[in-house]
mmCIF file of C-alpha atoms and ligand atoms in Angstrom:
data_model
loop_
_atom_site.group_PDB
_atom_site.id
_atom_site.type_symbol
_atom_site.label_atom_id
_atom_site.label_comp_id
_atom_site.label_asym_id
_atom_site.label_seq_id
_atom_site.Cartn_x
_atom_site.Cartn_y
_atom_site.Cartn_z
ATOM 1 C CA VAL A 1 -12.111 -19.023 -25.530
ATOM 2 C CA GLU A 2 -12.835 -15.508 -24.366
ATOM 3 C CA ASN A 3 -11.381 -12.579 -26.902
ATOM 4 C CA GLY A 4 -11.233 -15.695 -29.312
ATOM 5 C CA ARG A 5 -11.204 -13.517 -32.831
ATOM 6 C CA LEU A 6 -9.412 -10.848 -31.688
ATOM 7 C CA ASP A 7 -6.638 -13.905 -30.667
ATOM 8 C CA ALA A 8 -7.016 -15.878 -33.683
ATOM 9 C CA GLU A 9 -5.810 -12.147 -35.083
ATOM 10 C CA PHE A 10 -2.749 -11.962 -33.431
ATOM 11 C CA LEU A 11 -1.690 -15.415 -34.316
ATOM 12 C CA LEU A 12 -2.250 -15.115 -38.174
ATOM 13 C CA ALA A 13 -0.863 -11.831 -37.623
ATOM 14 C CA HIS A 14 2.565 -13.383 -36.295
ATOM 15 C CA VAL A 15 2.199 -16.040 -38.683
ATOM 16 C CA LEU A 16 2.619 -13.986 -41.426
ATOM 17 C CA GLY A 17 5.193 -11.535 -39.444
ATOM 18 C CA VAL A 18 2.590 -8.513 -40.253
ATOM 19 C CA ALA A 19 1.556 -5.913 -37.311
ATOM 20 C CA ARG A 20 -2.343 -6.986 -36.383
ATOM 21 C CA LEU A 21 -4.151 -4.131 -38.668
ATOM 22 C CA ASP A 22 -2.728 -5.258 -41.656
ATOM 23 C CA LEU A 23 -4.881 -8.297 -41.900
ATOM 24 C CA TYR A 24 -7.713 -5.588 -42.278
ATOM 25 C CA LEU A 25 -4.811 -3.687 -45.598
ATOM 26 C CA GLN A 26 -3.842 -6.731 -47.059
ATOM 27 C CA PHE A 27 -7.705 -8.840 -46.546
ATOM 28 C CA ASP A 28 -7.778 -10.280 -49.940
ATOM 29 C CA ARG A 29 -4.021 -11.700 -50.110
ATOM 30 C CA PRO A 30 -3.987 -15.218 -50.078
ATOM 31 C CA LEU A 31 -2.809 -17.818 -47.514
ATOM 32 C CA GLY A 32 -0.272 -20.384 -48.430
ATOM 33 C CA ALA A 33 -0.133 -24.272 -47.478
ATOM 34 C CA GLN A 34 2.260 -23.304 -45.240
ATOM 35 C CA GLU A 35 0.927 -20.059 -43.777
ATOM 36 C CA LEU A 36 -2.099 -21.969 -42.857
ATOM 37 C CA ALA A 37 -0.037 -24.788 -41.261
ATOM 38 C CA ALA A 38 1.438 -22.862 -39.119
ATOM 39 C CA PHE A 39 -1.570 -20.751 -37.968
ATOM 40 C CA LYS A 40 -3.561 -23.840 -37.297
ATOM 41 C CA ALA A 41 -0.738 -25.437 -35.704
ATOM 42 C CA LEU A 42 -0.954 -22.014 -33.640
ATOM 43 C CA LEU A 43 -4.848 -21.995 -33.655
ATOM 44 C CA LYS A 44 -5.023 -25.522 -31.970
ATOM 45 C CA ARG A 45 -2.677 -24.792 -29.139
ATOM 46 C CA ARG A 46 -4.686 -21.392 -28.442
ATOM 47 C CA ALA A 47 -8.073 -23.662 -28.714
ATOM 48 C CA ALA A 48 -6.386 -25.728 -26.075
ATOM 49 C CA ARG A 49 -6.571 -22.775 -24.246
ATOM 50 C CA GLU A 50 -3.356 -21.829 -23.747
ATOM 51 C CA PRO A 51 -2.162 -18.536 -23.267
ATOM 52 C CA LEU A 52 -1.395 -16.739 -26.154
ATOM 53 C CA GLN A 53 1.474 -15.198 -24.924
ATOM 54 C CA TYR A 54 2.865 -18.486 -24.831
ATOM 55 C CA VAL A 55 1.620 -19.730 -27.961
ATOM 56 C CA LEU A 56 3.017 -16.142 -29.281
ATOM 57 C CA GLY A 57 6.416 -16.667 -26.724
ATOM 58 C CA ARG A 58 6.578 -12.835 -25.857
ATOM 59 C CA THR A 59 4.910 -10.169 -24.601
ATOM 60 C CA SER A 60 5.401 -6.584 -23.573
ATOM 61 C CA PHE A 61 6.035 -5.523 -20.190
ATOM 62 C CA ARG A 62 6.339 -1.514 -19.547
ATOM 63 C CA GLU A 63 8.844 -0.507 -22.077
ATOM 64 C CA LEU A 64 10.578 -4.245 -23.278
ATOM 65 C CA GLU A 65 9.336 -6.634 -25.299
ATOM 66 C CA LEU A 66 10.202 -10.320 -23.216
ATOM 67 C CA VAL A 67 10.339 -13.819 -24.625
ATOM 68 C CA THR A 68 7.158 -16.049 -22.226
ATOM 69 C CA ASP A 69 6.673 -19.542 -21.827
ATOM 70 C CA SER A 70 4.870 -22.210 -19.647
ATOM 71 C CA ARG A 71 8.453 -21.904 -17.173
ATOM 72 C CA ALA A 72 7.197 -18.551 -16.005
ATOM 73 C CA LEU A 73 4.378 -16.595 -15.412
ATOM 74 C CA ILE A 74 3.004 -14.011 -17.707
ATOM 75 C CA PRO A 75 3.869 -10.988 -15.673
ATOM 76 C CA ARG A 76 0.802 -8.574 -15.547
ATOM 77 C CA PRO A 77 -0.102 -5.394 -16.522
ATOM 78 C CA GLU A 78 -1.156 -4.635 -12.789
ATOM 79 C CA THR A 79 2.763 -5.340 -11.584
ATOM 80 C CA GLU A 80 3.391 -2.395 -14.339
ATOM 81 C CA GLY A 81 2.171 -0.314 -11.739
ATOM 82 C CA LEU A 82 4.126 -1.876 -9.175
ATOM 83 C CA VAL A 83 7.566 -1.281 -11.073
ATOM 84 C CA GLU A 84 6.014 2.886 -11.461
ATOM 85 C CA GLU A 85 5.259 2.873 -7.482
ATOM 86 C CA VAL A 86 8.836 2.125 -7.196
ATOM 87 C CA LEU A 87 10.375 4.415 -9.562
ATOM 88 C CA ALA A 88 8.041 6.896 -8.319
ATOM 89 C CA TRP A 89 8.937 6.762 -5.099
ATOM 90 C CA PHE A 90 12.191 7.043 -5.948
ATOM 91 C CA ARG A 91 12.236 9.994 -8.332
ATOM 92 C CA ASN A 92 10.862 11.561 -6.057
ATOM 93 C CA ARG A 93 13.069 11.511 -2.753
ATOM 94 C CA PRO A 94 15.775 14.138 -2.204
ATOM 95 C CA GLU A 95 17.273 11.682 -0.474
ATOM 96 C CA ALA A 96 18.212 8.946 -3.544
ATOM 97 C CA GLY A 97 21.654 8.836 -4.287
ATOM 98 C CA THR A 98 22.285 8.931 -1.265
ATOM 99 C CA GLY A 99 23.894 5.995 1.127
ATOM 100 C CA GLY A 100 21.340 4.961 3.745
ATOM 101 C CA ASP A 101 23.480 6.808 5.955
ATOM 102 C CA GLY A 102 22.816 9.653 4.353
ATOM 103 C CA GLN A 103 26.095 9.586 2.818
ATOM 104 C CA PRO A 104 26.009 10.624 -1.729
ATOM 105 C CA ASP A 105 26.332 7.105 -3.399
ATOM 106 C CA SER A 106 29.638 7.329 -4.488
ATOM 107 C CA GLN A 107 27.348 6.484 -8.388
ATOM 108 C CA GLY A 108 24.663 8.287 -7.470
ATOM 109 C CA ALA A 109 22.643 5.939 -8.303
ATOM 110 C CA TRP A 110 19.883 4.469 -6.127
ATOM 111 C CA GLY A 111 21.923 1.197 -4.520
ATOM 112 C CA SER A 112 20.812 -1.901 -5.072
ATOM 113 C CA ALA A 113 17.874 -3.580 -5.596
ATOM 114 C CA LEU A 114 16.328 -7.402 -5.487
ATOM 115 C CA ASP A 115 13.480 -8.554 -6.963
ATOM 116 C CA LEU A 116 12.493 -11.564 -5.244
ATOM 117 C CA GLY A 117 10.435 -13.950 -7.581
ATOM 118 C CA THR A 118 11.399 -12.796 -10.526
ATOM 119 C CA GLY A 119 9.846 -15.232 -12.909
ATOM 120 C CA THR A 120 10.715 -14.067 -16.783
ATOM 121 C CA GLY A 121 12.723 -10.981 -15.451
ATOM 122 C CA ALA A 122 10.064 -8.586 -16.198
ATOM 123 C CA ILE A 123 10.063 -6.598 -12.994
ATOM 124 C CA ALA A 124 14.049 -6.451 -11.913
ATOM 125 C CA LEU A 125 14.706 -5.837 -16.189
ATOM 126 C CA SER A 126 12.430 -2.525 -16.012
ATOM 127 C CA LEU A 127 14.295 -1.092 -13.158
ATOM 128 C CA LEU A 128 17.605 -1.684 -14.582
ATOM 129 C CA LYS A 129 16.043 -0.028 -18.165
ATOM 130 C CA GLU A 130 14.257 2.796 -15.921
ATOM 131 C CA GLY A 131 15.244 3.419 -12.673
ATOM 132 C CA GLU A 132 18.812 4.557 -11.788
ATOM 133 C CA PHE A 133 20.054 1.632 -10.096
ATOM 134 C CA SER A 134 24.153 0.415 -9.513
ATOM 135 C CA HIS A 135 23.102 -3.238 -9.013
ATOM 136 C CA VAL A 136 19.910 -5.542 -9.664
ATOM 137 C CA VAL A 137 18.699 -8.840 -8.541
ATOM 138 C CA GLY A 138 16.768 -11.670 -8.665
ATOM 139 C CA THR A 139 16.137 -15.041 -7.255
ATOM 140 C CA ASP A 140 13.599 -17.338 -7.966
ATOM 141 C CA PRO A 141 13.612 -21.442 -6.601
ATOM 142 C CA SER A 142 12.311 -21.997 -10.325
ATOM 143 C CA ARG A 143 15.735 -22.918 -12.302
ATOM 144 C CA GLU A 144 13.131 -22.732 -14.580
ATOM 145 C CA ALA A 145 12.252 -19.177 -14.472
ATOM 146 C CA LEU A 146 15.553 -18.067 -13.792
ATOM 147 C CA GLU A 147 16.897 -20.119 -17.233
ATOM 148 C CA LEU A 148 14.173 -17.493 -18.646
ATOM 149 C CA ALA A 149 15.066 -14.997 -16.717
ATOM 150 C CA ALA A 150 18.568 -15.806 -18.338
ATOM 151 C CA GLU A 151 17.450 -14.719 -21.087
ATOM 152 C CA ASN A 152 15.664 -12.389 -21.353
ATOM 153 C CA ALA A 153 18.446 -10.375 -19.609
ATOM 154 C CA ARG A 154 20.759 -10.788 -22.378
ATOM 155 C CA VAL A 155 18.828 -9.491 -24.906
ATOM 156 C CA LEU A 156 17.431 -6.560 -22.726
ATOM 157 C CA SER A 157 20.862 -6.054 -20.766
ATOM 158 C CA PRO A 158 23.491 -7.179 -22.173
ATOM 159 C CA ASP A 159 25.052 -4.370 -20.955
ATOM 160 C CA HIS A 160 24.419 -3.908 -17.633
ATOM 161 C CA PRO A 161 23.905 -8.100 -16.057
ATOM 162 C CA LEU A 162 20.869 -9.130 -14.264
ATOM 163 C CA ASP A 163 22.366 -10.970 -11.111
ATOM 164 C CA LEU A 164 20.359 -14.542 -10.796
ATOM 165 C CA ARG A 165 20.519 -16.204 -8.104
ATOM 166 C CA GLU A 166 18.606 -19.686 -7.313
ATOM 167 C CA GLY A 167 15.981 -19.960 -3.872
ATOM 168 C CA PHE A 168 12.987 -19.570 -1.313
ATOM 169 C CA LEU A 169 13.026 -15.716 0.052
ATOM 170 C CA PHE A 170 16.338 -14.070 1.245
ATOM 171 C CA GLU A 171 17.986 -18.047 1.038
ATOM 172 C CA PRO A 172 20.241 -16.629 -1.978
ATOM 173 C CA LEU A 173 21.784 -14.079 -0.177
ATOM 174 C CA GLU A 174 25.026 -13.370 0.847
ATOM 175 C CA GLU A 175 25.404 -12.087 4.503
ATOM 176 C CA GLY A 176 25.848 -8.663 5.187
ATOM 177 C CA GLU A 177 24.153 -7.624 1.548
ATOM 178 C CA ARG A 178 21.929 -4.745 2.056
ATOM 179 C CA PHE A 179 19.395 -3.363 -0.232
ATOM 180 C CA ARG A 180 18.126 -0.030 -1.169
ATOM 181 C CA LEU A 181 14.853 -1.772 -3.431
ATOM 182 C CA ILE A 182 13.497 -5.481 -2.007
ATOM 183 C CA VAL A 183 10.614 -5.952 -5.073
ATOM 184 C CA SER A 184 8.726 -8.771 -4.961
ATOM 185 C CA ASN A 185 5.438 -10.116 -6.862
ATOM 186 C CA PRO A 186 4.988 -13.683 -5.139
ATOM 187 C CA PRO A 187 3.024 -15.571 -4.954
ATOM 188 C CA TYR A 188 -0.327 -14.232 -3.041
ATOM 189 C CA VAL A 189 -3.098 -17.389 -4.202
ATOM 190 C CA PRO A 190 -4.323 -18.978 -1.805
ATOM 191 C CA THR A 191 -4.431 -22.578 -1.951
ATOM 192 C CA GLY A 192 -8.377 -23.291 -2.469
ATOM 193 C CA ASP A 193 -9.431 -20.176 -5.162
ATOM 194 C CA LEU A 194 -7.207 -21.714 -8.222
ATOM 195 C CA ASP A 195 -9.828 -24.192 -9.233
ATOM 196 C CA PHE A 196 -11.999 -20.986 -10.053
ATOM 197 C CA LEU A 197 -8.346 -19.294 -12.011
ATOM 198 C CA GLN A 198 -9.622 -19.434 -15.246
ATOM 199 C CA GLU A 199 -8.495 -22.226 -17.515
ATOM 200 C CA GLU A 200 -4.804 -20.435 -19.243
ATOM 201 C CA ILE A 201 -3.865 -20.082 -16.027
ATOM 202 C CA ARG A 202 -5.237 -23.148 -13.479
ATOM 203 C CA ALA A 203 -3.748 -26.124 -15.987
ATOM 204 C CA TRP A 204 -1.018 -23.313 -18.073
ATOM 205 C CA GLU A 205 0.863 -21.177 -15.652
ATOM 206 C CA PRO A 206 3.579 -22.435 -12.808
ATOM 207 C CA ARG A 207 1.356 -23.425 -9.923
ATOM 208 C CA GLY A 208 4.440 -22.593 -7.938
ATOM 209 C CA ALA A 209 3.840 -19.139 -8.958
ATOM 210 C CA LEU A 210 0.572 -17.930 -7.790
ATOM 211 C CA VAL A 211 -0.479 -20.021 -4.856
ATOM 212 C CA ALA A 212 0.990 -19.542 -1.398
ATOM 213 C CA GLY A 213 -0.956 -21.600 1.161
ATOM 214 C CA PRO A 214 -4.458 -21.386 2.390
ATOM 215 C CA GLN A 215 -4.294 -18.002 3.360
ATOM 216 C CA GLY A 216 -2.377 -17.116 0.508
ATOM 217 C CA MET A 217 0.197 -15.488 2.896
ATOM 218 C CA ASP A 218 3.086 -18.515 3.001
ATOM 219 C CA VAL A 219 5.079 -16.402 1.008
ATOM 220 C CA LEU A 220 4.144 -12.711 1.745
ATOM 221 C CA SER A 221 4.164 -13.193 5.750
ATOM 222 C CA PRO A 222 7.948 -14.209 5.931
ATOM 223 C CA LEU A 223 9.065 -12.368 3.591
ATOM 224 C CA VAL A 224 7.672 -9.200 5.331
ATOM 225 C CA ARG A 225 8.828 -9.993 8.812
ATOM 226 C CA GLN A 226 13.068 -10.644 7.239
ATOM 227 C CA ALA A 227 13.199 -7.892 4.858
ATOM 228 C CA PRO A 228 13.977 -5.296 7.058
ATOM 229 C CA ALA A 229 16.899 -7.505 7.652
ATOM 230 C CA TRP A 230 17.759 -7.286 4.238
ATOM 231 C CA LEU A 231 16.975 -2.899 3.896
ATOM 232 C CA GLU A 232 19.218 -0.441 4.717
ATOM 233 C CA PRO A 233 18.034 2.337 7.450
ATOM 234 C CA GLY A 234 15.289 4.344 5.170
ATOM 235 C CA GLY A 235 15.398 1.342 2.613
ATOM 236 C CA LEU A 236 11.849 0.085 0.270
ATOM 237 C CA LEU A 237 9.984 -2.772 0.537
ATOM 238 C CA ALA A 238 7.489 -2.541 -2.094
ATOM 239 C CA LEU A 239 5.126 -5.682 -3.012
ATOM 240 C CA GLU A 240 1.228 -6.516 -4.908
ATOM 241 C CA VAL A 241 -0.161 -7.764 -2.948
ATOM 242 C CA GLY A 242 -3.733 -10.182 -3.370
ATOM 243 C CA ASP A 243 -7.521 -8.387 -3.285
ATOM 244 C CA GLN A 244 -7.774 -8.298 0.051
ATOM 245 C CA GLN A 245 -4.701 -8.890 1.538
ATOM 246 C CA ALA A 246 -3.235 -5.147 1.305
ATOM 247 C CA PRO A 247 -4.335 -4.895 5.599
ATOM 248 C CA GLU A 248 -3.311 -7.765 6.644
ATOM 249 C CA VAL A 249 -0.017 -6.719 5.244
ATOM 250 C CA VAL A 250 0.245 -3.710 6.756
ATOM 251 C CA GLY A 251 -0.458 -5.224 9.797
ATOM 252 C CA ILE A 252 2.695 -7.928 9.968
ATOM 253 C CA MET A 253 4.427 -4.512 9.023
ATOM 254 C CA GLU A 254 3.352 -2.744 12.578
ATOM 255 C CA GLU A 255 3.620 -5.444 14.515
ATOM 256 C CA VAL A 256 7.807 -6.285 12.932
ATOM 257 C CA GLY A 257 7.702 -2.659 14.177
ATOM 258 C CA ALA A 258 10.896 -2.043 11.875
ATOM 259 C CA TYR A 259 9.007 -0.136 9.770
ATOM 260 C CA ARG A 260 9.336 3.472 9.379
ATOM 261 C CA THR A 261 6.013 3.707 7.767
ATOM 262 C CA PHE A 262 3.485 1.753 5.592
ATOM 263 C CA ARG A 263 0.914 3.035 2.958
ATOM 264 C CA ILE A 264 -1.060 0.693 1.071
ATOM 265 C CA ARG A 265 -1.255 1.793 -2.739
ATOM 266 C CA PRO A 266 -4.247 1.596 -5.126
ATOM 267 C CA ASP A 267 -3.880 -0.064 -8.720
ATOM 268 C CA LEU A 268 -5.365 1.336 -12.475
ATOM 269 C CA GLY A 269 -8.616 -0.205 -10.880
ATOM 270 C CA GLY A 270 -8.837 0.943 -7.705
ATOM 271 C CA GLY A 271 -7.818 -2.527 -5.429
ATOM 272 C CA GLN A 272 -5.774 -2.398 -2.833
ATOM 273 C CA ARG A 273 -2.893 -4.420 -4.409
ATOM 274 C CA TYR A 274 0.512 -2.032 -3.581
ATOM 275 C CA VAL A 275 1.727 -2.227 -0.068
ATOM 276 C CA LEU A 276 5.187 0.120 0.708
ATOM 277 C CA GLY A 277 7.312 0.153 3.667
ATOM 278 C CA VAL A 278 10.066 1.752 4.814
ATOM 279 C CA ALA A 279 12.198 -0.010 6.402
ATOM 280 C CA SER A 280 13.451 2.791 10.052
ATOM 281 C CA LYS A 281 16.766 0.320 10.636
ATOM 282 C CA GLY A 282 18.534 -2.591 9.753
ATOM 283 C CA ARG A 283 19.464 -6.123 11.881
HETATM 284 C C1 LIG B 1 3.089 -14.459 -9.265
HETATM 285 S S1 LIG B 1 4.865 -14.882 -9.829
HETATM 286 C C2 LIG B 1 5.917 -13.239 -10.319
HETATM 287 C C3 LIG B 1 6.522 -13.362 -10.977
HETATM 288 C C4 LIG B 1 7.999 -12.006 -11.800
HETATM 289 N N1 LIG B 1 7.550 -11.170 -10.578
HETATM 290 C C5 LIG B 1 6.479 -10.615 -12.017
HETATM 291 O O1 LIG B 1 6.214 -9.760 -11.969
HETATM 292 O O2 LIG B 1 5.865 -11.132 -13.344
HETATM 293 C C6 LIG B 1 5.675 -14.980 -8.565
HETATM 294 C C7 LIG B 1 7.810 -15.648 -8.613
HETATM 295 O O3 LIG B 1 8.465 -16.057 -7.320
HETATM 296 C C8 LIG B 1 8.491 -17.297 -7.204
HETATM 297 N N2 LIG B 1 8.235 -17.676 -5.850
HETATM 298 C C9 LIG B 1 7.502 -18.526 -5.220
HETATM 299 N N3 LIG B 1 7.910 -18.621 -3.935
HETATM 300 C C10 LIG B 1 8.490 -18.399 -3.627
HETATM 301 C C11 LIG B 1 9.533 -17.963 -2.683
HETATM 302 N N4 LIG B 1 9.420 -18.367 -1.438
HETATM 303 N N5 LIG B 1 10.575 -17.442 -2.862
HETATM 304 C C12 LIG B 1 10.849 -16.551 -4.029
HETATM 305 N N6 LIG B 1 10.852 -16.626 -4.437
HETATM 306 C C13 LIG B 1 9.116 -17.979 -4.587
HETATM 307 C C14 LIG B 1 7.625 -17.858 -8.653
HETATM 308 O O4 LIG B 1 8.312 -19.505 -8.977
HETATM 309 C C15 LIG B 1 6.936 -17.156 -9.835
HETATM 310 O O5 LIG B 1 8.435 -16.499 -10.749
#
């Protein structure tokens, strides 16, 4: 296990209910038999290469502490960057807070947002917490993932409910619905690349959250083609994509002809991981 010592420290701190630093501050504290048994049980799971976040049952994502288990993909730091891109776009836009037609939004908010493939609910719940959206919809074809997202939403956003719906791509939407934002971190790993991923990912995370056909484009491609029909004029499509996929995704935006601008943005490591497109017109 990569970083085995660090992970063991996190697990021990979890069992003892203390911060990791306290292990060093209380280095001479003996472990009781029950504590030791609980620690060993968690160590065994991690030694079987179950991801640390599943064993701990939690992970942090931006300002949130999310419950994580094998029902959904573990939210990644890159995806925190996607949320940052979205928030920056809305904050920097003078017309945010107005309808796509330029009329002021009745609630002075940023309008409706859709998080397609919501998993744990990480993106959608961050938008509810940090953004000013009047309504946030999260979709996923995985019922298990939606159950986990609902659990997270109940705890993290009790006053501003997350609207969760089951289905592939835009299936769960109702005729006539329009969004000012569609954001997605869809599955984008080419099927053949799965074998090269770490065992923690390959053997433990939901396959349907990772792979998307031979080129990894089986969700991204229809998503980019169909999104303009569900965006308000001037609405934003914001995507996280795989390492080499950004030019192809922009190519599809050009081909579709329903995006007025599009750009590729880097993640913190400098990789071309985010694609933003602004819809020129609805359907
Ligand atoms: C890479 S995970 C992202 C999860 C979460 N949004 C995040 O960033 O941590 C992709 C998610 O998309 C869902 N998904 C897979 N195929 C889909 C499709 N055709 N339409 C919508 N969602 C899909 C998966 O079930 C999974 O929860």
